[in-house]
Every structure is written in C-alpha cells, then in structure tokens.
Short mmCIF file of C-alpha atoms and ligand atoms in Angstrom, two decimals:
data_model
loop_
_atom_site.label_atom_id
_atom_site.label_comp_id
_atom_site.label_asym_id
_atom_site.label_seq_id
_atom_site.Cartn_x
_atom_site.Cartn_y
_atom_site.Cartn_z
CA UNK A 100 0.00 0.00 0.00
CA UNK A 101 3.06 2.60 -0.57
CA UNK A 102 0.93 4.76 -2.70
CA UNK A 103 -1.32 5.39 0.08
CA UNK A 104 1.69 7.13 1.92
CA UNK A 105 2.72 8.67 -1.21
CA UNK A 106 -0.54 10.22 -1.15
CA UNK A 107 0.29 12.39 1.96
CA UNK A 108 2.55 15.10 -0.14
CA UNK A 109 0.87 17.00 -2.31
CA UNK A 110 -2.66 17.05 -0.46
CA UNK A 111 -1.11 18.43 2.26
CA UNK A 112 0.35 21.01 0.79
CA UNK A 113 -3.12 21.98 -0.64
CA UNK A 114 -5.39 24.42 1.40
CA UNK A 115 -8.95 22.89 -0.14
CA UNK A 116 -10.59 20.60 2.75
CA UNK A 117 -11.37 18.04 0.12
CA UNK A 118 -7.70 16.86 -1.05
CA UNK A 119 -6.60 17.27 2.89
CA UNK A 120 -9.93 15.20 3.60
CA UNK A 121 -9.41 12.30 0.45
CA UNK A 122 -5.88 11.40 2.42
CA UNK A 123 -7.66 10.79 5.83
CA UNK A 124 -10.45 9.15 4.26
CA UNK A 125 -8.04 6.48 2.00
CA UNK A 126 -6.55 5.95 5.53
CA UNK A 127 -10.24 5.30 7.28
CA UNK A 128 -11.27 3.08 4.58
CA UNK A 129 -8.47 0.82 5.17
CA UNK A 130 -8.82 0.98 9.08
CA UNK A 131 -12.66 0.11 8.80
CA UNK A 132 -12.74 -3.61 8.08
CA UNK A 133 -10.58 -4.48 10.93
CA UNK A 134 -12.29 -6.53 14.32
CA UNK A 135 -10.81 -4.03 16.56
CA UNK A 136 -11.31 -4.42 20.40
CA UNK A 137 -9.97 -3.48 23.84
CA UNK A 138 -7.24 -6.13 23.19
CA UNK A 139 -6.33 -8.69 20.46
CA UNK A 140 -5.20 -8.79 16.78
CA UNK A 141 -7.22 -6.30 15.22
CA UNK A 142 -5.63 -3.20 17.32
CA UNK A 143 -2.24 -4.69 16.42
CA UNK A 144 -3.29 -4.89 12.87
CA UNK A 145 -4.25 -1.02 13.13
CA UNK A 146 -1.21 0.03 14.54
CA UNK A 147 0.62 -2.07 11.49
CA UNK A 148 -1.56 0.03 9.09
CA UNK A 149 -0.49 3.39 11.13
CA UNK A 150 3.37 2.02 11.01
CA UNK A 151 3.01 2.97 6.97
CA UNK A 152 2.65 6.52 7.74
CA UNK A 153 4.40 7.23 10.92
CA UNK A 154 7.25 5.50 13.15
CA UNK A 155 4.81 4.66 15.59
CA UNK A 156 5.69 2.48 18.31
CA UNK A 157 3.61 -0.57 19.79
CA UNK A 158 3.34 -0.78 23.63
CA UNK A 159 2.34 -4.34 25.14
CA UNK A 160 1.09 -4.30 28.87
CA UNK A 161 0.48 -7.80 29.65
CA UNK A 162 -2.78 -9.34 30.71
CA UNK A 163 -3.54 -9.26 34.88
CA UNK A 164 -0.94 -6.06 35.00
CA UNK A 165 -3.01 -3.66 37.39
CA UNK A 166 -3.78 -0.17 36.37
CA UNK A 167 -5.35 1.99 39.32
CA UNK A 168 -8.66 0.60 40.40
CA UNK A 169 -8.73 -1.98 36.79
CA UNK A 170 -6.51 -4.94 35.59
CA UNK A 171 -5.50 -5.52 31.96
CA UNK A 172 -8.02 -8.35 30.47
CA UNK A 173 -7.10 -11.68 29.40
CA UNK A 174 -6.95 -10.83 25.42
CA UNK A 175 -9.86 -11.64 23.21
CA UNK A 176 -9.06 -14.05 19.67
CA UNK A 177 -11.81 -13.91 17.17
CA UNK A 178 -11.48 -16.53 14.61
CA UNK A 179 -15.09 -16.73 13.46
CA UNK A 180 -18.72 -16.46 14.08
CA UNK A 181 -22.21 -17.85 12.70
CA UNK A 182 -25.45 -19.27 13.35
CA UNK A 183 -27.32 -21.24 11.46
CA UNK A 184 -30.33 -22.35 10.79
CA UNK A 185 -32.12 -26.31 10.07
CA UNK A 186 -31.26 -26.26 6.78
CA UNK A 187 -28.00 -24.93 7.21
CA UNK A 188 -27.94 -21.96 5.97
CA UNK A 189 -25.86 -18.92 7.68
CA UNK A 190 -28.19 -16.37 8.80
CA UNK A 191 -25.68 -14.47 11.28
CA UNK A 192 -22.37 -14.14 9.78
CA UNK A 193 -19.52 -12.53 11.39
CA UNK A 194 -17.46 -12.82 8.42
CA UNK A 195 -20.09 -10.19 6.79
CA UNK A 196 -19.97 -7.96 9.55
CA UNK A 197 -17.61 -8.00 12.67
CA UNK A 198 -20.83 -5.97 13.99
CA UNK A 199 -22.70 -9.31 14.54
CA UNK A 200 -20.85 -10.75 17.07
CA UNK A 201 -20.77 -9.18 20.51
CA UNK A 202 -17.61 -7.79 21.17
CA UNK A 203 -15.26 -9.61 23.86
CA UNK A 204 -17.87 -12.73 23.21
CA UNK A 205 -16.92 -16.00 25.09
CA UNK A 206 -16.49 -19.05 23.02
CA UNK A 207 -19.48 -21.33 22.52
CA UNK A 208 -20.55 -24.24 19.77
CA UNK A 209 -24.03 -25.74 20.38
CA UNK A 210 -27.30 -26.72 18.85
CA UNK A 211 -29.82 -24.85 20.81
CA UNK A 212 -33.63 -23.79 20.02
CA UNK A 213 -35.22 -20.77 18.90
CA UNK A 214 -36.10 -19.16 22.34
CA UNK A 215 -32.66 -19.85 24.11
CA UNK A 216 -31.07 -18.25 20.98
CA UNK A 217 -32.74 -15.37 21.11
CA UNK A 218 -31.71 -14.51 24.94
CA UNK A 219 -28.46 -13.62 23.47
CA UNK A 220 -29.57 -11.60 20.38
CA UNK A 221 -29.48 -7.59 20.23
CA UNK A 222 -31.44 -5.70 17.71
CA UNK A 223 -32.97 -1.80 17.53
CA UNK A 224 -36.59 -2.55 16.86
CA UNK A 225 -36.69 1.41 15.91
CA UNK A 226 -34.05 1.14 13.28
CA UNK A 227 -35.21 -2.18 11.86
CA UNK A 228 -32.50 -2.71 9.07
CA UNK A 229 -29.50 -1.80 11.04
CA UNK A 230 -26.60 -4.07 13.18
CA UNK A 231 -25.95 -2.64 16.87
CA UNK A 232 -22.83 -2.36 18.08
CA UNK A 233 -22.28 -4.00 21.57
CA UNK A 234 -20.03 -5.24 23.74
CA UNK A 235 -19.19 -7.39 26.62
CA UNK A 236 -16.15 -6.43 28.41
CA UNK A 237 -14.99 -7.32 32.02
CA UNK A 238 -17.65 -10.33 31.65
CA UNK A 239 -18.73 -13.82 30.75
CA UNK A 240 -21.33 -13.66 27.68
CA UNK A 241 -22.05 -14.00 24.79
CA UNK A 242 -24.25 -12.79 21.59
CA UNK A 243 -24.94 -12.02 18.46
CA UNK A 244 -26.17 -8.21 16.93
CA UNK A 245 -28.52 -8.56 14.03
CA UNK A 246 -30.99 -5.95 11.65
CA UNK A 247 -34.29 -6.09 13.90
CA UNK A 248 -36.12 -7.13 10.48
CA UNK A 249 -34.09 -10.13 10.22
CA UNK A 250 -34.94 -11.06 13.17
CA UNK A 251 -38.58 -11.18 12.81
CA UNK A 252 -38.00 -13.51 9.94
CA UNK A 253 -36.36 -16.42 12.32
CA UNK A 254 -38.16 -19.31 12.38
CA UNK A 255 -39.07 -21.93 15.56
CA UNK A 256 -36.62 -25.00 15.24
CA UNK A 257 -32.80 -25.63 16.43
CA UNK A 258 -30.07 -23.41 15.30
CA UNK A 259 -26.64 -24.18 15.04
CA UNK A 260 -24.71 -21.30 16.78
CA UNK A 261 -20.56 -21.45 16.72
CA UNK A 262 -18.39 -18.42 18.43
CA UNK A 263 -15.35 -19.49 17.59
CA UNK A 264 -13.07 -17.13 19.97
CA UNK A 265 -10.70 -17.42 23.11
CA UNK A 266 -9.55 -15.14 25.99
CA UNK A 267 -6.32 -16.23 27.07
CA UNK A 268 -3.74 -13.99 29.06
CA UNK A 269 -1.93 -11.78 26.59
CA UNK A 270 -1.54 -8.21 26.55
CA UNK A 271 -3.13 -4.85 25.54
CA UNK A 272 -1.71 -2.91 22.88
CA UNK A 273 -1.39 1.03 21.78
CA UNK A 274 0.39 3.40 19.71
CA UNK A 275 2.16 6.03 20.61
CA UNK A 276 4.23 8.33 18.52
CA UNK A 277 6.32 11.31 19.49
CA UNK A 278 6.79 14.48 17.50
CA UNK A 279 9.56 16.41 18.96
CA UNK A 280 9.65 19.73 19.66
CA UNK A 281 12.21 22.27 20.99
CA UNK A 282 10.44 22.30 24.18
CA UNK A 283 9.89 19.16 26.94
CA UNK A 284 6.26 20.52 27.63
CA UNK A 285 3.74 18.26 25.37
CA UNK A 286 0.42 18.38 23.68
CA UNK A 287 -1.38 14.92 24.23
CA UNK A 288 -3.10 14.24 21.33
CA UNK A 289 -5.59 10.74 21.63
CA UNK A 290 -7.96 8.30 19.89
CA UNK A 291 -9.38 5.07 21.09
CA UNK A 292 -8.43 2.08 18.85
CA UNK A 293 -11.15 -0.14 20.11
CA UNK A 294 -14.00 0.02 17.84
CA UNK A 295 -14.53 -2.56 15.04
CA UNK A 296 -16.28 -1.24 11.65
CA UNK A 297 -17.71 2.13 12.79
CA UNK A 298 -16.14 4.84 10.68
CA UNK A 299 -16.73 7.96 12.39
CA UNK A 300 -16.50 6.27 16.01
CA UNK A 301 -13.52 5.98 14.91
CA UNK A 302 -11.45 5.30 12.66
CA UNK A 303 -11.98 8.76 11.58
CA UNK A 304 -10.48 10.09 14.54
CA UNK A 305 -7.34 7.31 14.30
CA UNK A 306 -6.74 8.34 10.37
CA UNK A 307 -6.91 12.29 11.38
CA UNK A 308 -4.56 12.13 14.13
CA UNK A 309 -2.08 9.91 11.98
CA UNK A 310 -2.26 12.07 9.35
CA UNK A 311 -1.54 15.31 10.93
CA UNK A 312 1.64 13.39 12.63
CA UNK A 313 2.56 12.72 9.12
CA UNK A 314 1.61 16.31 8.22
CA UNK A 315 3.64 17.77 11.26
CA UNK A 316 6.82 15.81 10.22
CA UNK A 317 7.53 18.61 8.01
CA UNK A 318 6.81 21.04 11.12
CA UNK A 319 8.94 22.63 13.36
CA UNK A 320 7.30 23.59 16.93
CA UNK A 321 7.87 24.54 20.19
CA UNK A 322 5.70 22.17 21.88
CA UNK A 323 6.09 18.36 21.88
CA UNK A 324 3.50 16.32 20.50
CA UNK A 325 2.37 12.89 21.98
CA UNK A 326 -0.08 10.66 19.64
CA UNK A 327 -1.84 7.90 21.80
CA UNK A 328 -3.55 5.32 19.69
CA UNK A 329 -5.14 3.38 22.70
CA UNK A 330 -8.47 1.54 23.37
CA UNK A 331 -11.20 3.20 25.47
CA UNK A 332 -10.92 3.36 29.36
CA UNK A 333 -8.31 0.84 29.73
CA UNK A 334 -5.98 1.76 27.34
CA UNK A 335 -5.99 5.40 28.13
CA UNK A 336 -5.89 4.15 32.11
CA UNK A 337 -2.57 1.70 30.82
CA UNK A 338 -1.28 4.49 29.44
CA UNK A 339 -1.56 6.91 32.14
CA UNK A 340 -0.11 4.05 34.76
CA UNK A 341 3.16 4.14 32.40
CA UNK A 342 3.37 7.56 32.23
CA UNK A 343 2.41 9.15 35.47
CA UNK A 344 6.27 10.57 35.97
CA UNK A 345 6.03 12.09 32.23
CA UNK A 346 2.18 13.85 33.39
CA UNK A 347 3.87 16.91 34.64
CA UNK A 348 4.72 17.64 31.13
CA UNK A 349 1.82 17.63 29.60
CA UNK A 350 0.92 21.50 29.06
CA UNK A 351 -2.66 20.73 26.39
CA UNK A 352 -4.37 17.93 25.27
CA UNK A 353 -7.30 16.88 23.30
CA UNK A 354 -9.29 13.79 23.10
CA UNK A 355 -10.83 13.12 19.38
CA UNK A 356 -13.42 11.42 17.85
CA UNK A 357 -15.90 11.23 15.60
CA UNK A 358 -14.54 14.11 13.11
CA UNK A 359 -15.70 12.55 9.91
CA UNK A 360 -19.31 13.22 9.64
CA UNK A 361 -21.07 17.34 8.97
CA UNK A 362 -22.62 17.71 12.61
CA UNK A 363 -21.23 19.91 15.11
CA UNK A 364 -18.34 20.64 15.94
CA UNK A 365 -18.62 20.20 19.23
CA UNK A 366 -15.87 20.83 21.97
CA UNK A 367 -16.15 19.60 25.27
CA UNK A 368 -13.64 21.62 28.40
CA UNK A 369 -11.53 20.31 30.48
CA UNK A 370 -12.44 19.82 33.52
CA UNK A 371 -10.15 22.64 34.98
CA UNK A 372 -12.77 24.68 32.27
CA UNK A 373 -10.49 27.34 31.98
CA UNK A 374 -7.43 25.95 30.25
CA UNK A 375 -6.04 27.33 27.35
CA UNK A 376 -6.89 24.44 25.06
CA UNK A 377 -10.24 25.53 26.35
CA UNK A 378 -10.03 28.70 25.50
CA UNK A 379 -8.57 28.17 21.88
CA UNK A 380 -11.66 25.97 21.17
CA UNK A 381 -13.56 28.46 21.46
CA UNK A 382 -11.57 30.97 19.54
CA UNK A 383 -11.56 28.45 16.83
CA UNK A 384 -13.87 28.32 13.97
CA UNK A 385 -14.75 25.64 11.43
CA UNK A 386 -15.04 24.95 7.67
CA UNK A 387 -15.02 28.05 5.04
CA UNK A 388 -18.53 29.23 6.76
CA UNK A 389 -16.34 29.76 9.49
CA UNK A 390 -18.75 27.82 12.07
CA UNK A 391 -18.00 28.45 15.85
CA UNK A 392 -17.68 25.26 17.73
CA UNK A 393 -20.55 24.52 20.36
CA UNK A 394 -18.78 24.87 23.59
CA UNK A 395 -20.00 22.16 26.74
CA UNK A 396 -18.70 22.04 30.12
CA UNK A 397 -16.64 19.40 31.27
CA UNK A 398 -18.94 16.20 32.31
CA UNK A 399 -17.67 13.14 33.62
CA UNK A 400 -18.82 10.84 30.71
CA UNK A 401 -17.51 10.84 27.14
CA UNK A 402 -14.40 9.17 26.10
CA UNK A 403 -11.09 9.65 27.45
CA UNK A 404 -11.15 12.48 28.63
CA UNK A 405 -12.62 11.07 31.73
CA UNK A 406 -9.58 9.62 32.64
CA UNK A 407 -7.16 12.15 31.72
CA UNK A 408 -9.55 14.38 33.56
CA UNK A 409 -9.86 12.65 36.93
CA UNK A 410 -9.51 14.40 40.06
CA UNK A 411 -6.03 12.36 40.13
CA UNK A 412 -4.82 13.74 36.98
CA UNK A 413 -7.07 16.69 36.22
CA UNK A 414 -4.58 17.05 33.14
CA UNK A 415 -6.30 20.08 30.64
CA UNK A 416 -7.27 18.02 28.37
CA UNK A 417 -10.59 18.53 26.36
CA UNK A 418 -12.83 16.72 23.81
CA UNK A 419 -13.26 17.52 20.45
CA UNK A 420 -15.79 16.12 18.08
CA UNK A 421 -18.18 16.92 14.97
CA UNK A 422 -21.42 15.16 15.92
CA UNK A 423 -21.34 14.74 19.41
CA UNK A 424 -21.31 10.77 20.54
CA UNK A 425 -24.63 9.58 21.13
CA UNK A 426 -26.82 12.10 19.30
CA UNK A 427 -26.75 10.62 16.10
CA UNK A 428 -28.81 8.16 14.61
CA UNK A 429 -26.02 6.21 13.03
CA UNK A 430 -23.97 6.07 16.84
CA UNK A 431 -22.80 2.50 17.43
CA UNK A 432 -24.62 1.17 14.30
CA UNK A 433 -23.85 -0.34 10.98
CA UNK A 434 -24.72 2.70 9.49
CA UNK A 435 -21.81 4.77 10.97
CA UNK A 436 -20.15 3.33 8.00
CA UNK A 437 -17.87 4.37 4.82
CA UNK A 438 -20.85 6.30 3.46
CA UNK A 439 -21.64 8.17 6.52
CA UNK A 440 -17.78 10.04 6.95
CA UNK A 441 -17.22 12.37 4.00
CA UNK A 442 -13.47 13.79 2.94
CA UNK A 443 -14.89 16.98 2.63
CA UNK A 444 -15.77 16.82 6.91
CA UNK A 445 -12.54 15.04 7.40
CA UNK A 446 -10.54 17.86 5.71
CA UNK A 447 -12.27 20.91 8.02
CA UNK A 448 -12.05 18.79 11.15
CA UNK A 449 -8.37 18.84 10.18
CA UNK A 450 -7.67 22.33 9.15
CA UNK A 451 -9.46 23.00 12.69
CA UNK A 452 -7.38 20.79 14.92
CA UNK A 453 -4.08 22.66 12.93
CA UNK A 454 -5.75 26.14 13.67
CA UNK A 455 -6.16 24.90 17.29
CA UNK A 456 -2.30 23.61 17.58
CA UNK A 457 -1.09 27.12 15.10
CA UNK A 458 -2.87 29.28 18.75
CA UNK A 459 -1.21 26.83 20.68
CA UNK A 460 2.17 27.25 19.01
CA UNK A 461 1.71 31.11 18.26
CA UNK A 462 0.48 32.84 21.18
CA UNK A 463 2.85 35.53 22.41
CA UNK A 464 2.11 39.13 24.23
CA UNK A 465 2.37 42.17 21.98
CA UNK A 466 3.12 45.77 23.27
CA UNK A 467 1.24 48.68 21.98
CA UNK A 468 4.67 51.10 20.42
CA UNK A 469 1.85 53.99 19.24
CA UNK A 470 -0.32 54.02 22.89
CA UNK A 471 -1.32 57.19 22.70
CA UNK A 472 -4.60 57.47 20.58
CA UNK A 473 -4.93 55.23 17.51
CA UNK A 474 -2.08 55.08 15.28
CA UNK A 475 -3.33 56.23 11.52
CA UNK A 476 -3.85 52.94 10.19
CA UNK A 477 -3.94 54.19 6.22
CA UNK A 478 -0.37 55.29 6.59
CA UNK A 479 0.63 51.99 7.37
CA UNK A 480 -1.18 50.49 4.50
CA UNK A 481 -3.33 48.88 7.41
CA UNK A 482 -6.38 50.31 6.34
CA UNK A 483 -8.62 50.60 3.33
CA UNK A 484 -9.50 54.10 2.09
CA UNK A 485 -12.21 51.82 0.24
CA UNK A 486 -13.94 51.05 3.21
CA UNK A 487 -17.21 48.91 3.32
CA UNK A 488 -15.86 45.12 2.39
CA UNK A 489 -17.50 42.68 5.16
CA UNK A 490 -13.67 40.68 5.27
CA UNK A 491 -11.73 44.14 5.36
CA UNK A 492 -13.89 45.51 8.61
CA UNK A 493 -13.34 42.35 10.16
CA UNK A 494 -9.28 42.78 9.66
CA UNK A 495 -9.85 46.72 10.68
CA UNK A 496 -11.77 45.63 14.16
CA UNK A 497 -8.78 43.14 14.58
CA UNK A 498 -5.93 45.52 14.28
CA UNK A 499 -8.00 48.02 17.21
CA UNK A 500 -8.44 45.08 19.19
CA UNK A 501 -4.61 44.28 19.29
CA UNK A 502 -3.40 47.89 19.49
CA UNK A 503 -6.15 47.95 22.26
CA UNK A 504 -5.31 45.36 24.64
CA UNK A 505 -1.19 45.25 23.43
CA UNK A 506 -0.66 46.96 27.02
CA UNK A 507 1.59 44.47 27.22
CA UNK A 508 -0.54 42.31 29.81
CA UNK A 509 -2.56 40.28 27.23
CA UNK A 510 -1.77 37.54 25.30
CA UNK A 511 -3.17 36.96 21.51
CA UNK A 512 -5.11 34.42 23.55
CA UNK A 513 -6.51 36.57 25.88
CA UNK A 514 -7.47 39.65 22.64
CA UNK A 515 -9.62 36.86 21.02
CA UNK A 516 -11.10 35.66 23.64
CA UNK A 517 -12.25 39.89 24.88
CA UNK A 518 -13.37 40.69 21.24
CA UNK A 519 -14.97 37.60 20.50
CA UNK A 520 -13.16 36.93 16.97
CA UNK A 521 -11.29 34.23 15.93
CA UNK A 522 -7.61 33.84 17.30
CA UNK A 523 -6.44 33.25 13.89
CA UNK A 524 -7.57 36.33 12.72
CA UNK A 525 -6.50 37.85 15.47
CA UNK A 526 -2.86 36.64 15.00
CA UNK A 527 -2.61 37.80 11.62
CA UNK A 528 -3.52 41.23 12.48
CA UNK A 529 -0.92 41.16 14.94
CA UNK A 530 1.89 39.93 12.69
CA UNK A 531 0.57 42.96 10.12
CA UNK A 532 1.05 45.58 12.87
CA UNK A 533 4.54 43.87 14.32
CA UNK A 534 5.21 44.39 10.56
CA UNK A 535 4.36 47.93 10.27
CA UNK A 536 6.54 48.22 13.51
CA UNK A 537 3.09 49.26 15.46
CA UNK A 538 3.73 46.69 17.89
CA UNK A 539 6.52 44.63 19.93
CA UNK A 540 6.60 40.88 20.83
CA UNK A 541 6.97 40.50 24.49
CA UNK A 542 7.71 36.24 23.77
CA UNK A 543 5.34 33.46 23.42
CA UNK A 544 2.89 33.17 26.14
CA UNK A 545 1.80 29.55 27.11
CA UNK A 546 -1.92 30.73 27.87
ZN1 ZN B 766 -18.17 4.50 20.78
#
C-alpha cells in the first residue's frame, strides 16, 4: 500500500478541505474492516496500518498487570462467528460484519432452540434494518447483533450457533508516537483504537490524528507532540499508569473522535474549564462558513477524557468532536459506515485541529509602540481608504483590538477571547502591525 503514503505530499500542501480530507479518508477506509477491540489482533493490525505513515511504536502491557482501580483483560481471539439455521444456511455471519458478534464474546458451539437463541440476540426494533454495536467487556457472555427485520423472519426449530473465539492472558496494545519539539512541555493528542467497523466512532479520529503526525513531520514547533492510539478506558488508564512521571509535562491535550461526519463541531472543556486548550476551542472556527464550535462544560462521561480528567490527573485536556457521541442516529450502528464520513468533513475537522495547535504554538504578548490614541492605520497600509468590504472591517476591528489590549498584559489568547473573533484572525492582524513596527513581541505566552 506505498501509494497510500505517497498520497500524503501533495494534499497536504493543498489548502482545499477536500484533497486534505481524500488522504484521511483512503486511511479510514483501510482501518474500517478491521475486528478491533480493547485487546487482540485487530488493534495490532491497526497500529501495522499506522506504522506505513508514521514510526509509531507498539506498547504491550500484559494481561492481569493492574492499572489503578482496573486490571488488563485476558486478550480476546476472534477466529469466526455464525449461526445457522435447520437447513444450514448462515443467517448471522460474522465474516459479513464484525458488527454481529458481541464484542469480547466468550467461546461457545451448540445446537440450541429458537427461544434460548434469542436470549443472546441484540437488535434496535426502531431502526429495523441496522446491526448494533455492543459489547461485553470485564464479563462472561455471549451474543450475536442482528438488523431487527431479520430477526422477525427467524423461524421456531434448532439453530446451530458457533463463536469461535478465546480469551487467554496476553496483553493490551497502543500506539504512541512522538513528534519532537524544541520544548519538553507536550500536547497529548488521543484516539481510542477499540472500535470494530464504525467509521466515524472511529477510525476517523485514528486516520486524522495519523495524518496530521505525518503532516507535522515537516513542522517545526515549540511544543512536543504525543499521539496515543489506545483503546477506550483501559488503554488510556494503561497508558496513564506508564506515564504518570512524564504527566507533569503535559501542558494541552485533546481527546478526538468522531470528526468525519457534517454535525457539530462540538468541543467539550476540560475539567479545569479554563485551560487554554479551552479557551482556543472556542476561539476556533470551522469549515469556510467559518462555524463556531458549540462549547459544553466538562462532564464526567464521554471518552477519554474522563480519565485524563480525573480528580487524580485533572490534566487540561478537552474533547473535540463533529457530531457529538450519542446524538446521532447512526452512533454504534452499521450505518456509521464508509458512506456516513465524508473527505470533505474530514478535511475541516483537520484544518481546525491545525488552527487549534497554530494558537497553541503562536500565542505571544504584543506591546502597543503607538499608545497614545490610535495610530493612523492608512499610513501603514493597514487600512482601506475603500472602506465597506464585510472581510476588510473584520481585519480593521482586529488591528483596534490588538493595538487595544497590546498593554503588554494580554496575550493573543486573551485579545480573542475579549473581542470575540477568531484567534487566527487575530494573530494575523498582529503579525501585520509587528510588521508595520506598530507593535513589539513581548515572547510566546503559554496561555
Ligand atoms: Zn463508541
């Protein structure tokens, strides 16, 4: 597949959402058939397919290890799946969809009737043609997922039902992939791994992250930046237990998922509320309509972020999605497929994680040179004579805003947050007017 890599020049180079998007979306097409879980062969064969675009490295913790209050599982092997029916015929197939088997499934290969068979079958009577997505981890069961309409179709007799799988001890896998920086102080960056075929929960958020690593190769910054690949709870849990001495460090972080489909976006705060990664979502817009992102206050369900974001740890680490998880009709269904994540939504959710790590990496304090009065922006070719353009008013408001507040105790940060406009405008003006030699730079400012 080396002309998948191949693929990650030019697009990148390219400012149009789609060609970004088409490079995170080859790499989510090839993620999406895999069996992923909390443990097992499928997360190792997703860090493989990660190895083609980044040196990421695989960390093993082995099964029983403990990790705070939890203990790494015994790891699931899924070889195959089925049940059929008197006459033989397949009419649950995992090999058609890793969705029909219950995740984390214990093994079992009987001849059993009708009504014991359908104690361990999960449908969504109100979406009748769609496979749920479930899973049984940290327990003993088993069971099949199935379209609801399907199911209405089974008829009384024996079926034949085979889960061919196996927890033995083993250990849990992640990625993790470090892009240096001139600085020790990191930006966690994190998706869970553990999903099977659900594109936009999420291999879209695996294929955006590994793409902007590839992306940022290219990059010089001050910050270090720390990709976890790891699956949900207990991977981010292992991950914390290894790295507890490195926490310290970590200055930002985000959580992502679900960045494929048109909802949203949706940003979810730290729990400190009030960190600058918080802050910078909401000085962040999205898309060419330049949407802001909805802005919720840290809750203590979601993803990761719950970890990361325990009293413990309390790291500033926030959540950033599109659709927000659990509000969509497709959530944790075969219809959060290939179909439902576009290139075109890949490719903003991208250009607005970059605009969130360009605040990150280019927030410093600029001092007012011209305090007294406004400085007469035409003779600095600052200002149009031609006045009246929606876009040029916008760059006008942001050149008072940083001539305003450059007293020299305000941060780009802190000027976009007061006037309410995006930091990336903000920092543009700024660089105009340090141009014009309006303004000073007083050194990057970490919030
Ligand atoms: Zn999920």
């Amino acid at each position: 597949m080396d002309g998948v890599g191949k693929m990650l020049g030019p697009p990148f180079a390219s400012p149009r959402d789609e060609d970004l998007g088409q490079a995170i979306y080859v790499l989510a097409c090839r993620l999406f058939p895999l069996c992923r879980s909390i443990t097992g062969q499928g997360v190792r064969d997703t860090i493989g397919i990660l190895r083609d675009y980044i040196g990421i490295e695989c960390k093993e913790v082995p099964s029983g290890t403990r990790v705070f209050d939890w203990t790494i599982p015994d790891e699931w092997i899924v070889r195959d799946a089925y049940v059929k029916d008197a006459s033989g015929r397949k009419i649950i197939d995992f090999k058609a969809s890793n969705l029909h088997l219950m995740n984390y499934s214990i093994p079992v290969r009987r001849v059993m009737p009708l009504t014991e068979l359908k104690e361990h079958l999960y449908t969504l009577p109100a979406q009748p043609d769609l496979i749920p997505y479930k899973t049984a981890y940290y327990t003993d069961a088993w069971g099949f997922c199935m379209a609801h309409r399907e199911f209405l179709k089974l008829a009384d007799g024996n079926y034949e039902v085979v889960v061919d799988t196996e927890k033995r001890p083993g250990h849990l896998v992640y990625g993790e992939y470090l892009h240096d920086g001139a600085s020790r102080r990191e930006v966690l960056l994190y998706a869970h791994i553990c999903h099977p075929s659900l594109a936009n929960d999420n291999c879209s958020g695996l294929a955006l992250l590994t793409c902007l690593a590839a992306y940022m190769k290219a990059v010089k910054t001050y910050y270090s930046y720390r990709f976890v690949f790891a699956p949900g709870t207990i991977g981010s849990l292992a991950w914390l237990s290894n790295n507890e001495h490195r926490l310290p460090d970590i200055a930002h972080g985000l959580v992502l998922s679900c960045v494929g489909d048109d909802g949203g976006p949706n940003y979810k705060r730290s729990r400190r509320g009030d960190a600058p990664i918080d802050r910078i979502a909401a000085c962040t817009r999205c898309g060419d309509e330049g949407t802001p992102l909805n802005i919720a206050d840290f809750s203590p369900y979601g993803y990761d972020e719950r970890q990361f974001c325990s009293p413990g740890f309390n790291l500033p680490v926030g959540l950033l999605q599109r659709s927000a998880f659990g509000t969509f009709p497709e959530y944790h269904t075969s219809a959060d497929n290939l179909d439902f994540i576009r290139p075109e939504h890949l490719g903003a959710s991208f250009r607005m994680v970059r605009d969130m790590i360009d605040a990150l990496e280019g927030n410093w304090t600029p001092l007012n040179l011209s305090p007294k009065g406004e400085p007469q922006l035409s003779r600095y070719g600052l200002f149009s004579v031609i006045g009246g353009h929606k876009a040029n008013s916008e760059r006008t408001m942001a050149y008072l805003w940083v001539l305003n507040l450059a007293d020299g105790r305000h941060s780009l940060l802190d000027i976009a947050e007061r006037s309410g406009m995006p930091f990336s405008e903000i920092a543009m003006a700024a660089a105009a007017l340090q141009e014009a030699g309006l303004v000073s730079n007083l050194g990057f400012t970490e919030r």
